[in-house]
Amino acid sequence: MSIAKEHIYLDNAATTKIHPKVFEKMLPYLNEFFGNPSSIHSFGRKTRVALEESREVVADFVNAEPSEIYFCGTGTESINFILHGISFASQAETSKRTLFSSSIEHHAVLESFKSICENGYTTQSVSVNDSYQIDFEELKQFVDSDVLLGSIMNVNNETGSIQPINKIAELLKESEIFFHTDAVQSFGKIEIDVKKIGVTALSASSHKIYGPKGVGCAYVKSGTPLSPLIHGGSQERNRRGGTENIAGIVGFAEAVKIAKSEMKQNEEFVLKLKRNFIDGLNAIAGKNILINSKENTSPYILSVTFDPDFYKNDAESMLMFLDINGIAASNGAACNSGTIKASHVILAGGKSESYANGTLRFSFAPYNTEEEITITLDVLQKMVDKFRK
Ligand code: PLP
């Protein structure tokens, strides 16, 4: 896989380029095999088989049963579906009305909880330390008989910090609290075994792993109370109405197969890129470029801050400078791009607004090259010269 030399794409946590094999696999389902999988004739049977085979691929990847996988539109929809679905389906069965998440969750989780709170629930937020790791001792204090559901992400999308989801799942299991993890940034990149971890539910998204946009999936452990978010037909075992996006789902399953077979080598390669990038940054400006993604972080994500004491802190202008020089990066979460609001994640790590405003995110893919990192470091050298106070 290659990208045009003049454009270096280091924003793979926002979205990824579709893998050529995924694209190829999808094409027949965009023209030749167009049947509705709910139809009983041969056209429908063809796409029904593709749908169920795709479900098996995704289920096998996380060691779930196919009946525990629900396809949906995006990672965001999966998160909304799981959090609303469990909360609302439990309302009649239990008096538990407290939910918790962390201060660094994606907006899909934070906004879902806000919406659920309009229906008689309250939420608590676990804080993080300056390495963006959740405070496990604080989380322990939240655990009581009124807590229904907790949602803690696996890998943070801005800093790459990895959260101890095994440990959290173990703790919550003892107290019979449902546990969802937003695995959008880890799915396809690290091994996930839902049975071993012991999570109740997990969200993933296709376009983060070289699959098409517009497809996500939810794993929900069998027996978990779960109401639909999208009401309509009986698709996805009555949990998600609407004709399935077959080409997208087939593409997602192909992306999962590729991710599974290349996971180890991809991880080793991007880790090398990330380390070289950090070494290069340190050589440029020593302590004046601060690394937010240190221990226990994903090799795919590197968050750095241009120290406000030394640089004019304006991530938008920095990103523009990089863009003019052919480099695509991000100032935190993709959905925050284009706004000047400081990242809630960087602030949650105890940093100031000017620190947050000087923060850039570089995120890697296996099709990035060493040469691209070298070119990017050259451009960054020019950038720091220009932005130094
Ligand atoms: N959760 C995390 C951690 C993410 O990084 C993202 C996307 O950036 C999402 C959820 C939302 O996924 P999607 O873009 O598929 O809606």
mmCIF file of C-alpha atoms and ligand atoms in Angstrom:
data_model
loop_
_atom_site.group_PDB
_atom_site.id
_atom_site.type_symbol
_atom_site.label_atom_id
_atom_site.label_comp_id
_atom_site.label_asym_id
_atom_site.label_seq_id
_atom_site.Cartn_x
_atom_site.Cartn_y
_atom_site.Cartn_z
ATOM 1 C CA MET A 1 0.000 0.000 0.000
ATOM 2 C CA SER A 2 1.473 3.419 -0.849
ATOM 3 C CA ILE A 3 0.377 7.014 -0.652
ATOM 4 C CA ALA A 4 1.436 9.947 -2.797
ATOM 5 C CA LYS A 5 4.863 11.201 -1.707
ATOM 6 C CA GLU A 6 3.796 14.819 -1.448
ATOM 7 C CA HIS A 7 1.089 13.890 1.075
ATOM 8 C CA ILE A 8 2.169 12.268 4.291
ATOM 9 C CA TYR A 9 -0.811 11.017 6.239
ATOM 10 C CA LEU A 10 -0.175 10.814 9.981
ATOM 11 C CA ASP A 11 -3.802 11.065 11.095
ATOM 12 C CA ASN A 12 -4.699 7.384 11.119
ATOM 13 C CA ALA A 13 -6.514 7.619 14.465
ATOM 14 C CA ALA A 14 -9.050 9.901 12.722
ATOM 15 C CA THR A 15 -9.593 7.516 9.858
ATOM 16 C CA THR A 16 -7.630 5.210 7.579
ATOM 17 C CA LYS A 17 -7.290 4.623 3.894
ATOM 18 C CA ILE A 18 -9.279 1.614 2.729
ATOM 19 C CA HIS A 19 -7.107 -1.488 2.150
ATOM 20 C CA PRO A 20 -7.060 -2.537 -1.547
ATOM 21 C CA LYS A 21 -8.114 -6.106 -0.645
ATOM 22 C CA VAL A 22 -11.061 -4.711 1.334
ATOM 23 C CA PHE A 23 -12.101 -2.543 -1.598
ATOM 24 C CA GLU A 24 -11.880 -5.502 -3.974
ATOM 25 C CA LYS A 25 -13.943 -7.696 -1.664
ATOM 26 C CA MET A 26 -16.681 -5.068 -1.396
ATOM 27 C CA LEU A 27 -17.149 -4.343 -5.109
ATOM 28 C CA PRO A 28 -19.407 -7.311 -6.036
ATOM 29 C CA TYR A 29 -21.721 -6.353 -3.153
ATOM 30 C CA LEU A 30 -22.135 -2.876 -4.628
ATOM 31 C CA ASN A 31 -23.387 -4.128 -7.992
ATOM 32 C CA GLU A 32 -23.708 -7.862 -8.632
ATOM 33 C CA PHE A 33 -24.929 -9.054 -5.222
ATOM 34 C CA PHE A 34 -27.454 -6.406 -4.329
ATOM 35 C CA GLY A 35 -30.228 -8.464 -2.744
ATOM 36 C CA ASN A 36 -31.835 -7.514 0.535
ATOM 37 C CA PRO A 37 -30.637 -10.073 3.116
ATOM 38 C CA SER A 38 -34.171 -10.224 4.541
ATOM 39 C CA SER A 39 -35.592 -11.424 1.195
ATOM 40 C CA ILE A 40 -36.239 -15.133 0.930
ATOM 41 C CA HIS A 41 -35.281 -15.505 -2.756
ATOM 42 C CA SER A 42 -31.808 -16.366 -4.038
ATOM 43 C CA PHE A 43 -30.714 -12.698 -4.278
ATOM 44 C CA GLY A 44 -31.467 -12.257 -0.593
ATOM 45 C CA ARG A 45 -29.948 -15.578 0.387
ATOM 46 C CA LYS A 46 -26.652 -14.597 -1.240
ATOM 47 C CA THR A 47 -26.287 -11.448 0.853
ATOM 48 C CA ARG A 48 -27.669 -13.161 3.975
ATOM 49 C CA VAL A 49 -24.849 -15.689 3.747
ATOM 50 C CA ALA A 50 -22.290 -12.871 3.326
ATOM 51 C CA LEU A 51 -23.776 -11.091 6.342
ATOM 52 C CA GLU A 52 -23.629 -14.137 8.598
ATOM 53 C CA GLU A 53 -20.150 -15.123 7.441
ATOM 54 C CA SER A 54 -18.953 -11.599 8.227
ATOM 55 C CA ARG A 55 -20.517 -11.861 11.680
ATOM 56 C CA GLU A 56 -18.625 -15.092 12.284
ATOM 57 C CA VAL A 57 -15.326 -13.439 11.311
ATOM 58 C CA VAL A 58 -15.858 -10.537 13.725
ATOM 59 C CA ALA A 59 -17.118 -12.829 16.514
ATOM 60 C CA ASP A 60 -14.157 -15.172 16.135
ATOM 61 C CA PHE A 61 -11.753 -12.225 16.257
ATOM 62 C CA VAL A 62 -12.860 -11.263 19.775
ATOM 63 C CA ASN A 63 -13.761 -14.821 20.895
ATOM 64 C CA ALA A 64 -17.505 -14.066 21.049
ATOM 65 C CA GLU A 65 -20.493 -15.994 19.723
ATOM 66 C CA PRO A 66 -21.844 -14.726 16.368
ATOM 67 C CA SER A 67 -25.191 -14.083 18.093
ATOM 68 C CA GLU A 68 -23.409 -11.590 20.369
ATOM 69 C CA ILE A 69 -22.300 -9.351 17.454
ATOM 70 C CA TYR A 70 -24.575 -6.557 16.172
ATOM 71 C CA PHE A 71 -23.563 -4.618 13.055
ATOM 72 C CA CYS A 72 -24.401 -0.928 12.994
ATOM 73 C CA GLY A 73 -23.433 2.348 11.362
ATOM 74 C CA THR A 74 -20.384 3.646 13.244
ATOM 75 C CA GLY A 75 -18.418 3.330 16.455
ATOM 76 C CA THR A 76 -20.507 6.220 17.738
ATOM 77 C CA GLU A 77 -23.742 4.362 17.032
ATOM 78 C CA SER A 78 -22.421 1.215 18.685
ATOM 79 C CA ILE A 79 -21.594 3.181 21.842
ATOM 80 C CA ASN A 80 -24.989 4.930 21.862
ATOM 81 C CA PHE A 81 -26.767 1.618 21.260
ATOM 82 C CA ILE A 82 -24.963 -0.257 24.027
ATOM 83 C CA LEU A 83 -25.161 2.461 26.687
ATOM 84 C CA HIS A 84 -28.788 3.434 26.000
ATOM 85 C CA GLY A 85 -29.761 -0.176 25.264
ATOM 86 C CA ILE A 86 -28.495 -1.596 28.561
ATOM 87 C CA SER A 87 -29.693 1.350 30.673
ATOM 88 C CA PHE A 88 -33.212 1.472 29.230
ATOM 89 C CA ALA A 89 -33.729 -2.297 29.116
ATOM 90 C CA SER A 90 -32.686 -2.519 32.778
ATOM 91 C CA GLN A 91 -35.021 0.227 33.981
ATOM 92 C CA ALA A 92 -37.924 -2.058 34.788
ATOM 93 C CA GLU A 93 -35.759 -4.835 36.226
ATOM 94 C CA THR A 94 -33.597 -2.975 38.711
ATOM 95 C CA SER A 95 -33.585 0.208 40.768
ATOM 96 C CA LYS A 96 -29.884 0.824 40.026
ATOM 97 C CA ARG A 97 -29.580 4.306 38.520
ATOM 98 C CA THR A 98 -25.875 5.253 38.582
ATOM 99 C CA LEU A 99 -23.474 5.037 35.643
ATOM 100 C CA PHE A 100 -19.788 5.879 35.469
ATOM 101 C CA SER A 101 -17.170 6.643 32.873
ATOM 102 C CA SER A 102 -13.850 8.490 32.871
ATOM 103 C CA SER A 103 -12.927 12.093 32.206
ATOM 104 C CA ILE A 104 -11.093 11.132 28.982
ATOM 105 C CA GLU A 105 -13.850 9.210 27.191
ATOM 106 C CA HIS A 106 -14.781 9.994 23.596
ATOM 107 C CA HIS A 107 -17.745 12.364 23.172
ATOM 108 C CA ALA A 108 -19.824 9.388 21.989
ATOM 109 C CA VAL A 109 -19.709 8.043 25.567
ATOM 110 C CA LEU A 110 -19.953 11.405 27.357
ATOM 111 C CA GLU A 111 -22.897 12.613 25.264
ATOM 112 C CA SER A 112 -24.678 9.236 25.507
ATOM 113 C CA PHE A 113 -24.444 9.423 29.289
ATOM 114 C CA LYS A 114 -25.803 12.975 29.223
ATOM 115 C CA SER A 115 -28.758 11.755 27.194
ATOM 116 C CA ILE A 116 -29.377 8.769 29.497
ATOM 117 C CA CYS A 117 -29.266 11.124 32.497
ATOM 118 C CA GLU A 118 -32.326 12.885 31.119
ATOM 119 C CA ASN A 119 -34.149 9.657 31.981
ATOM 120 C CA GLY A 120 -33.488 9.497 35.680
ATOM 121 C CA TYR A 121 -29.872 8.324 35.828
ATOM 122 C CA THR A 122 -26.831 10.052 37.302
ATOM 123 C CA THR A 123 -23.217 9.661 36.238
ATOM 124 C CA GLN A 124 -19.869 9.741 37.922
ATOM 125 C CA SER A 125 -16.548 10.435 36.248
ATOM 126 C CA VAL A 126 -13.272 8.732 37.192
ATOM 127 C CA SER A 127 -10.297 11.087 36.984
ATOM 128 C CA VAL A 128 -6.957 10.381 35.306
ATOM 129 C CA ASN A 129 -3.365 11.101 36.321
ATOM 130 C CA ASP A 130 -0.842 13.117 34.315
ATOM 131 C CA SER A 131 -0.163 10.047 32.149
ATOM 132 C CA TYR A 132 -3.871 9.889 31.241
ATOM 133 C CA GLN A 133 -4.342 6.625 33.162
ATOM 134 C CA ILE A 134 -7.541 6.269 35.144
ATOM 135 C CA ASP A 135 -7.335 6.398 38.938
ATOM 136 C CA PHE A 136 -8.202 2.807 39.796
ATOM 137 C CA GLU A 137 -8.474 3.528 43.547
ATOM 138 C CA GLU A 138 -11.042 6.256 42.848
ATOM 139 C CA LEU A 139 -12.955 3.890 40.565
ATOM 140 C CA LYS A 140 -13.081 1.339 43.396
ATOM 141 C CA GLN A 141 -14.793 3.925 45.591
ATOM 142 C CA PHE A 142 -17.510 4.409 42.955
ATOM 143 C CA VAL A 143 -18.496 0.766 43.086
ATOM 144 C CA ASP A 144 -21.667 0.391 45.102
ATOM 145 C CA SER A 145 -25.070 -1.250 44.932
ATOM 146 C CA ASP A 146 -26.639 1.604 42.921
ATOM 147 C CA VAL A 147 -24.211 1.322 39.982
ATOM 148 C CA LEU A 148 -25.722 -0.302 36.903
ATOM 149 C CA LEU A 149 -23.116 0.275 34.215
ATOM 150 C CA GLY A 150 -19.563 1.521 33.722
ATOM 151 C CA SER A 151 -17.889 2.538 30.470
ATOM 152 C CA ILE A 152 -14.108 2.924 30.281
ATOM 153 C CA MET A 153 -12.255 3.095 27.001
ATOM 154 C CA ASN A 154 -9.522 0.634 26.076
ATOM 155 C CA VAL A 155 -7.169 3.067 24.268
ATOM 156 C CA ASN A 156 -7.576 6.822 24.409
ATOM 157 C CA ASN A 157 -7.865 8.378 20.963
ATOM 158 C CA GLU A 158 -5.894 11.540 21.758
ATOM 159 C CA THR A 159 -2.975 10.324 23.862
ATOM 160 C CA GLY A 160 -3.001 6.579 23.156
ATOM 161 C CA SER A 161 -3.059 5.777 26.891
ATOM 162 C CA ILE A 162 -4.116 2.176 27.547
ATOM 163 C CA GLN A 163 -6.580 1.611 30.388
ATOM 164 C CA PRO A 164 -6.547 -1.499 32.627
ATOM 165 C CA ILE A 165 -9.782 -2.976 31.312
ATOM 166 C CA ASN A 166 -9.024 -6.516 32.544
ATOM 167 C CA LYS A 167 -8.617 -5.244 36.104
ATOM 168 C CA ILE A 168 -11.762 -3.091 35.850
ATOM 169 C CA ALA A 169 -13.817 -5.960 34.421
ATOM 170 C CA GLU A 170 -12.721 -8.224 37.274
ATOM 171 C CA LEU A 171 -13.696 -5.640 39.873
ATOM 172 C CA LEU A 172 -17.090 -4.922 38.306
ATOM 173 C CA LYS A 173 -17.953 -8.591 37.806
ATOM 174 C CA GLU A 174 -17.833 -9.166 41.559
ATOM 175 C CA SER A 175 -20.370 -6.366 42.017
ATOM 176 C CA GLU A 176 -22.592 -7.403 39.087
ATOM 177 C CA ILE A 177 -22.060 -4.119 37.258
ATOM 178 C CA PHE A 178 -22.302 -4.125 33.463
ATOM 179 C CA PHE A 179 -19.055 -3.014 31.834
ATOM 180 C CA HIS A 180 -18.689 -1.534 28.348
ATOM 181 C CA THR A 181 -15.368 -0.667 26.778
ATOM 182 C CA ASP A 182 -14.959 1.663 23.809
ATOM 183 C CA ALA A 183 -12.413 -0.336 21.799
ATOM 184 C CA VAL A 184 -12.560 1.843 18.673
ATOM 185 C CA GLN A 185 -8.819 2.626 18.896
ATOM 186 C CA SER A 186 -7.664 -0.845 19.956
ATOM 187 C CA PHE A 187 -9.835 -3.229 17.938
ATOM 188 C CA GLY A 188 -7.718 -4.798 15.182
ATOM 189 C CA LYS A 189 -4.527 -3.542 16.771
ATOM 190 C CA ILE A 190 -4.218 -5.571 19.954
ATOM 191 C CA GLU A 191 -5.606 -8.967 20.837
ATOM 192 C CA ILE A 192 -9.039 -8.767 22.425
ATOM 193 C CA ASP A 193 -10.680 -11.803 23.990
ATOM 194 C CA VAL A 194 -14.007 -10.707 25.464
ATOM 195 C CA LYS A 195 -14.343 -13.910 27.483
ATOM 196 C CA LYS A 196 -10.884 -13.595 29.022
ATOM 197 C CA ILE A 197 -11.338 -9.891 29.777
ATOM 198 C CA GLY A 198 -14.877 -10.380 31.045
ATOM 199 C CA VAL A 199 -16.486 -7.276 29.525
ATOM 200 C CA THR A 200 -20.237 -7.136 29.048
ATOM 201 C CA ALA A 201 -20.032 -5.083 25.867
ATOM 202 C CA LEU A 202 -17.540 -3.584 23.448
ATOM 203 C CA SER A 203 -17.673 -1.105 20.557
ATOM 204 C CA ALA A 204 -15.579 -1.125 17.375
ATOM 205 C CA SER A 205 -15.453 0.747 14.083
ATOM 206 C CA SER A 206 -14.417 -0.361 10.602
ATOM 207 C CA HIS A 207 -12.879 2.840 9.232
ATOM 208 C CA LYS A 208 -10.125 2.874 11.867
ATOM 209 C CA ILE A 209 -8.697 -0.424 10.560
ATOM 210 C CA TYR A 210 -8.557 0.155 6.780
ATOM 211 C CA GLY A 211 -12.201 -0.839 6.327
ATOM 212 C CA PRO A 212 -14.998 1.308 4.884
ATOM 213 C CA LYS A 213 -16.719 4.146 6.718
ATOM 214 C CA GLY A 214 -20.310 3.739 7.852
ATOM 215 C CA VAL A 215 -19.895 0.386 9.617
ATOM 216 C CA GLY A 216 -19.393 -0.404 13.254
ATOM 217 C CA CYS A 217 -20.181 -3.283 15.526
ATOM 218 C CA ALA A 218 -21.280 -3.937 19.055
ATOM 219 C CA TYR A 219 -20.387 -7.010 21.047
ATOM 220 C CA VAL A 220 -22.939 -7.590 23.792
ATOM 221 C CA LYS A 221 -22.674 -10.673 26.012
ATOM 222 C CA SER A 222 -25.638 -12.971 25.630
ATOM 223 C CA GLY A 223 -28.274 -12.548 28.329
ATOM 224 C CA THR A 224 -27.556 -8.833 28.820
ATOM 225 C CA PRO A 225 -30.692 -6.661 28.844
ATOM 226 C CA LEU A 226 -30.570 -4.658 25.612
ATOM 227 C CA SER A 227 -33.211 -2.526 23.929
ATOM 228 C CA PRO A 228 -32.873 -1.190 20.376
ATOM 229 C CA LEU A 229 -31.750 2.338 19.635
ATOM 230 C CA ILE A 230 -33.024 2.295 16.048
ATOM 231 C CA HIS A 231 -36.558 1.004 15.838
ATOM 232 C CA GLY A 232 -37.846 -0.609 12.666
ATOM 233 C CA GLY A 233 -37.645 -4.059 11.129
ATOM 234 C CA SER A 234 -36.386 -7.197 12.798
ATOM 235 C CA GLN A 235 -32.819 -6.945 11.510
ATOM 236 C CA GLU A 236 -29.940 -7.743 13.846
ATOM 237 C CA ARG A 237 -32.192 -9.900 15.998
ATOM 238 C CA ASN A 238 -34.655 -7.053 16.589
ATOM 239 C CA ARG A 239 -31.955 -4.803 18.041
ATOM 240 C CA ARG A 240 -31.142 -2.584 15.049
ATOM 241 C CA GLY A 241 -33.825 -1.901 12.461
ATOM 242 C CA GLY A 242 -32.854 -1.065 8.864
ATOM 243 C CA THR A 243 -31.549 -2.942 5.844
ATOM 244 C CA GLU A 244 -27.963 -3.931 6.478
ATOM 245 C CA ASN A 245 -25.032 -2.235 4.716
ATOM 246 C CA ILE A 246 -23.827 -5.500 3.179
ATOM 247 C CA ALA A 247 -20.909 -4.138 1.119
ATOM 248 C CA GLY A 248 -19.690 -2.238 4.186
ATOM 249 C CA ILE A 249 -20.071 -5.224 6.491
ATOM 250 C CA VAL A 250 -18.265 -7.544 4.061
ATOM 251 C CA GLY A 251 -15.485 -4.929 3.827
ATOM 252 C CA PHE A 252 -15.303 -4.655 7.617
ATOM 253 C CA ALA A 253 -14.951 -8.444 7.959
ATOM 254 C CA GLU A 254 -12.167 -8.470 5.351
ATOM 255 C CA ALA A 255 -10.382 -5.677 7.247
ATOM 256 C CA VAL A 256 -10.677 -7.769 10.421
ATOM 257 C CA LYS A 257 -9.166 -10.818 8.691
ATOM 258 C CA ILE A 258 -6.232 -8.728 7.457
ATOM 259 C CA ALA A 259 -5.784 -7.100 10.871
ATOM 260 C CA LYS A 260 -5.707 -10.516 12.523
ATOM 261 C CA SER A 261 -3.048 -11.908 10.217
ATOM 262 C CA GLU A 262 -0.843 -8.783 10.325
ATOM 263 C CA MET A 263 -1.392 -7.568 13.887
ATOM 264 C CA LYS A 264 2.006 -8.516 15.363
ATOM 265 C CA GLN A 265 4.140 -7.305 12.476
ATOM 266 C CA ASN A 266 2.116 -4.070 12.199
ATOM 267 C CA GLU A 267 2.568 -3.376 15.889
ATOM 268 C CA GLU A 268 6.334 -3.911 15.730
ATOM 269 C CA PHE A 269 6.617 -1.675 12.677
ATOM 270 C CA VAL A 270 4.565 1.270 13.983
ATOM 271 C CA LEU A 271 6.341 1.065 17.345
ATOM 272 C CA LYS A 272 9.635 1.524 15.500
ATOM 273 C CA LEU A 273 8.183 4.528 13.643
ATOM 274 C CA LYS A 274 6.897 6.046 16.882
ATOM 275 C CA ARG A 275 10.249 5.582 18.663
ATOM 276 C CA ASN A 276 12.168 7.116 15.764
ATOM 277 C CA PHE A 277 9.707 10.002 15.714
ATOM 278 C CA ILE A 278 10.197 10.641 19.440
ATOM 279 C CA ASP A 279 14.008 10.442 19.100
ATOM 280 C CA GLY A 280 13.826 12.907 16.212
ATOM 281 C CA LEU A 281 11.631 15.307 18.194
ATOM 282 C CA ASN A 282 14.030 15.195 21.133
ATOM 283 C CA ALA A 283 16.914 15.936 18.786
ATOM 284 C CA ILE A 284 15.039 18.969 17.410
ATOM 285 C CA ALA A 285 14.132 20.701 20.602
ATOM 286 C CA GLY A 286 15.066 18.661 23.656
ATOM 287 C CA LYS A 287 12.718 19.333 26.538
ATOM 288 C CA ASN A 288 10.706 21.956 24.705
ATOM 289 C CA ILE A 289 8.561 19.389 22.958
ATOM 290 C CA LEU A 290 6.695 17.408 25.594
ATOM 291 C CA ILE A 291 5.647 13.827 24.944
ATOM 292 C CA ASN A 292 2.174 13.006 26.268
ATOM 293 C CA SER A 293 2.230 9.387 25.079
ATOM 294 C CA LYS A 294 4.863 7.775 27.286
ATOM 295 C CA GLU A 295 4.573 4.447 29.136
ATOM 296 C CA ASN A 296 1.645 2.163 28.565
ATOM 297 C CA THR A 297 0.426 3.815 25.391
ATOM 298 C CA SER A 298 -0.581 2.523 21.980
ATOM 299 C CA PRO A 299 2.263 2.415 19.441
ATOM 300 C CA TYR A 300 -0.191 3.872 16.924
ATOM 301 C CA ILE A 301 -0.683 7.241 18.668
ATOM 302 C CA LEU A 302 1.772 9.973 19.604
ATOM 303 C CA SER A 303 0.569 13.119 21.333
ATOM 304 C CA VAL A 304 3.083 15.931 21.706
ATOM 305 C CA THR A 305 2.868 19.430 23.130
ATOM 306 C CA PHE A 306 4.935 22.382 22.038
ATOM 307 C CA ASP A 307 5.827 23.817 25.427
ATOM 308 C CA PRO A 308 3.862 27.076 25.889
ATOM 309 C CA ASP A 309 6.908 28.660 27.561
ATOM 310 C CA PHE A 310 8.871 28.349 24.315
ATOM 311 C CA TYR A 311 6.361 28.333 21.462
ATOM 312 C CA LYS A 312 3.413 30.429 20.376
ATOM 313 C CA ASN A 313 0.724 27.959 21.218
ATOM 314 C CA ASP A 314 -1.694 27.783 18.392
ATOM 315 C CA ALA A 315 -2.332 24.230 17.197
ATOM 316 C CA GLU A 316 -4.472 25.459 14.308
ATOM 317 C CA SER A 317 -1.604 27.499 12.833
ATOM 318 C CA MET A 318 0.831 24.642 13.440
ATOM 319 C CA LEU A 319 -1.479 22.207 11.666
ATOM 320 C CA MET A 320 -1.867 24.638 8.802
ATOM 321 C CA PHE A 321 1.937 24.923 8.537
ATOM 322 C CA LEU A 322 2.203 21.124 8.435
ATOM 323 C CA ASP A 323 -0.603 20.880 5.893
ATOM 324 C CA ILE A 324 1.036 23.412 3.560
ATOM 325 C CA ASN A 325 4.131 21.227 3.768
ATOM 326 C CA GLY A 326 2.174 18.099 2.878
ATOM 327 C CA ILE A 327 1.738 16.583 6.326
ATOM 328 C CA ALA A 328 -1.639 15.647 7.787
ATOM 329 C CA ALA A 329 -1.811 15.493 11.580
ATOM 330 C CA SER A 330 -4.434 16.466 14.110
ATOM 331 C CA ASN A 331 -4.880 18.689 17.130
ATOM 332 C CA GLY A 332 -6.494 15.945 19.186
ATOM 333 C CA ALA A 333 -9.732 14.192 18.325
ATOM 334 C CA ALA A 334 -10.906 14.465 14.719
ATOM 335 C CA CYS A 335 -14.285 15.716 15.803
ATOM 336 C CA ASN A 336 -12.563 18.615 17.580
ATOM 337 C CA SER A 337 -10.716 19.702 14.460
ATOM 338 C CA GLY A 338 -11.909 22.998 13.132
ATOM 339 C CA THR A 339 -12.837 24.231 16.592
ATOM 340 C CA ILE A 340 -10.561 26.065 18.981
ATOM 341 C CA LYS A 341 -11.899 24.423 22.133
ATOM 342 C CA ALA A 342 -9.119 22.937 24.268
ATOM 343 C CA SER A 343 -9.183 19.150 24.392
ATOM 344 C CA HIS A 344 -11.093 17.796 27.427
ATOM 345 C CA VAL A 345 -8.622 14.889 27.512
ATOM 346 C CA ILE A 346 -5.485 17.035 27.828
ATOM 347 C CA LEU A 347 -7.216 19.243 30.415
ATOM 348 C CA ALA A 348 -8.269 16.123 32.363
ATOM 349 C CA GLY A 349 -4.578 15.172 32.606
ATOM 350 C CA GLY A 350 -4.099 18.314 34.706
ATOM 351 C CA LYS A 351 -2.695 20.475 31.918
ATOM 352 C CA SER A 352 -3.439 24.163 31.245
ATOM 353 C CA GLU A 353 -5.488 25.468 28.357
ATOM 354 C CA SER A 354 -2.376 26.843 26.625
ATOM 355 C CA TYR A 355 -0.716 23.441 26.995
ATOM 356 C CA ALA A 356 -3.772 21.792 25.438
ATOM 357 C CA ASN A 357 -3.765 24.358 22.634
ATOM 358 C CA GLY A 358 -0.173 23.495 21.753
ATOM 359 C CA THR A 359 -0.871 19.775 21.469
ATOM 360 C CA LEU A 360 -0.681 17.844 18.222
ATOM 361 C CA ARG A 361 -1.477 14.200 17.542
ATOM 362 C CA PHE A 362 0.438 12.083 15.046
ATOM 363 C CA SER A 363 -1.030 8.642 14.435
ATOM 364 C CA PHE A 364 0.594 5.894 12.434
ATOM 365 C CA ALA A 365 -0.322 3.091 10.062
ATOM 366 C CA PRO A 366 1.711 0.187 8.720
ATOM 367 C CA TYR A 367 1.833 1.857 5.322
ATOM 368 C CA ASN A 368 3.696 4.888 6.666
ATOM 369 C CA THR A 369 7.423 4.724 6.007
ATOM 370 C CA GLU A 370 10.668 5.643 7.767
ATOM 371 C CA GLU A 371 11.250 8.129 4.968
ATOM 372 C CA GLU A 372 7.956 9.864 5.746
ATOM 373 C CA ILE A 373 8.990 10.202 9.384
ATOM 374 C CA THR A 374 12.306 11.758 8.335
ATOM 375 C CA ILE A 375 10.528 14.245 6.037
ATOM 376 C CA THR A 376 8.025 15.090 8.784
ATOM 377 C CA LEU A 377 10.849 15.728 11.265
ATOM 378 C CA ASP A 378 12.494 18.100 8.755
ATOM 379 C CA VAL A 379 9.242 20.025 8.425
ATOM 380 C CA LEU A 380 8.842 20.096 12.210
ATOM 381 C CA GLN A 381 12.344 21.539 12.508
ATOM 382 C CA LYS A 382 11.246 24.402 10.237
ATOM 383 C CA MET A 383 8.022 24.734 12.186
ATOM 384 C CA VAL A 384 9.691 25.097 15.593
ATOM 385 C CA ASP A 385 12.031 27.744 14.162
ATOM 386 C CA LYS A 386 9.002 29.677 12.935
ATOM 387 C CA PHE A 387 6.902 29.273 16.065
ATOM 388 C CA ARG A 388 9.587 29.811 18.686
ATOM 389 C CA LYS A 389 8.706 32.811 20.877
HETATM 390 N N1 PLP B 1 -14.429 6.181 20.241
HETATM 391 C C1 PLP B 1 -13.161 6.499 19.998
HETATM 392 C C2 PLP B 1 -12.116 6.228 21.039
HETATM 393 C C3 PLP B 1 -12.801 7.098 18.780
HETATM 394 O O1 PLP B 1 -11.532 7.426 18.545
HETATM 395 C C4 PLP B 1 -13.829 7.345 17.831
HETATM 396 C C5 PLP B 1 -13.515 8.031 16.564
HETATM 397 O O2 PLP B 1 -12.599 8.834 16.477
HETATM 398 C C6 PLP B 1 -15.143 6.943 18.132
HETATM 399 C C7 PLP B 1 -15.394 6.377 19.353
HETATM 400 C C8 PLP B 1 -16.244 7.142 17.139
HETATM 401 O O3 PLP B 1 -16.129 6.215 16.065
HETATM 402 P P1 PLP B 1 -16.831 6.516 14.667
HETATM 403 O O4 PLP B 1 -15.995 7.522 13.966
HETATM 404 O O5 PLP B 1 -16.826 5.191 13.957
HETATM 405 O O6 PLP B 1 -18.187 6.977 14.969
#
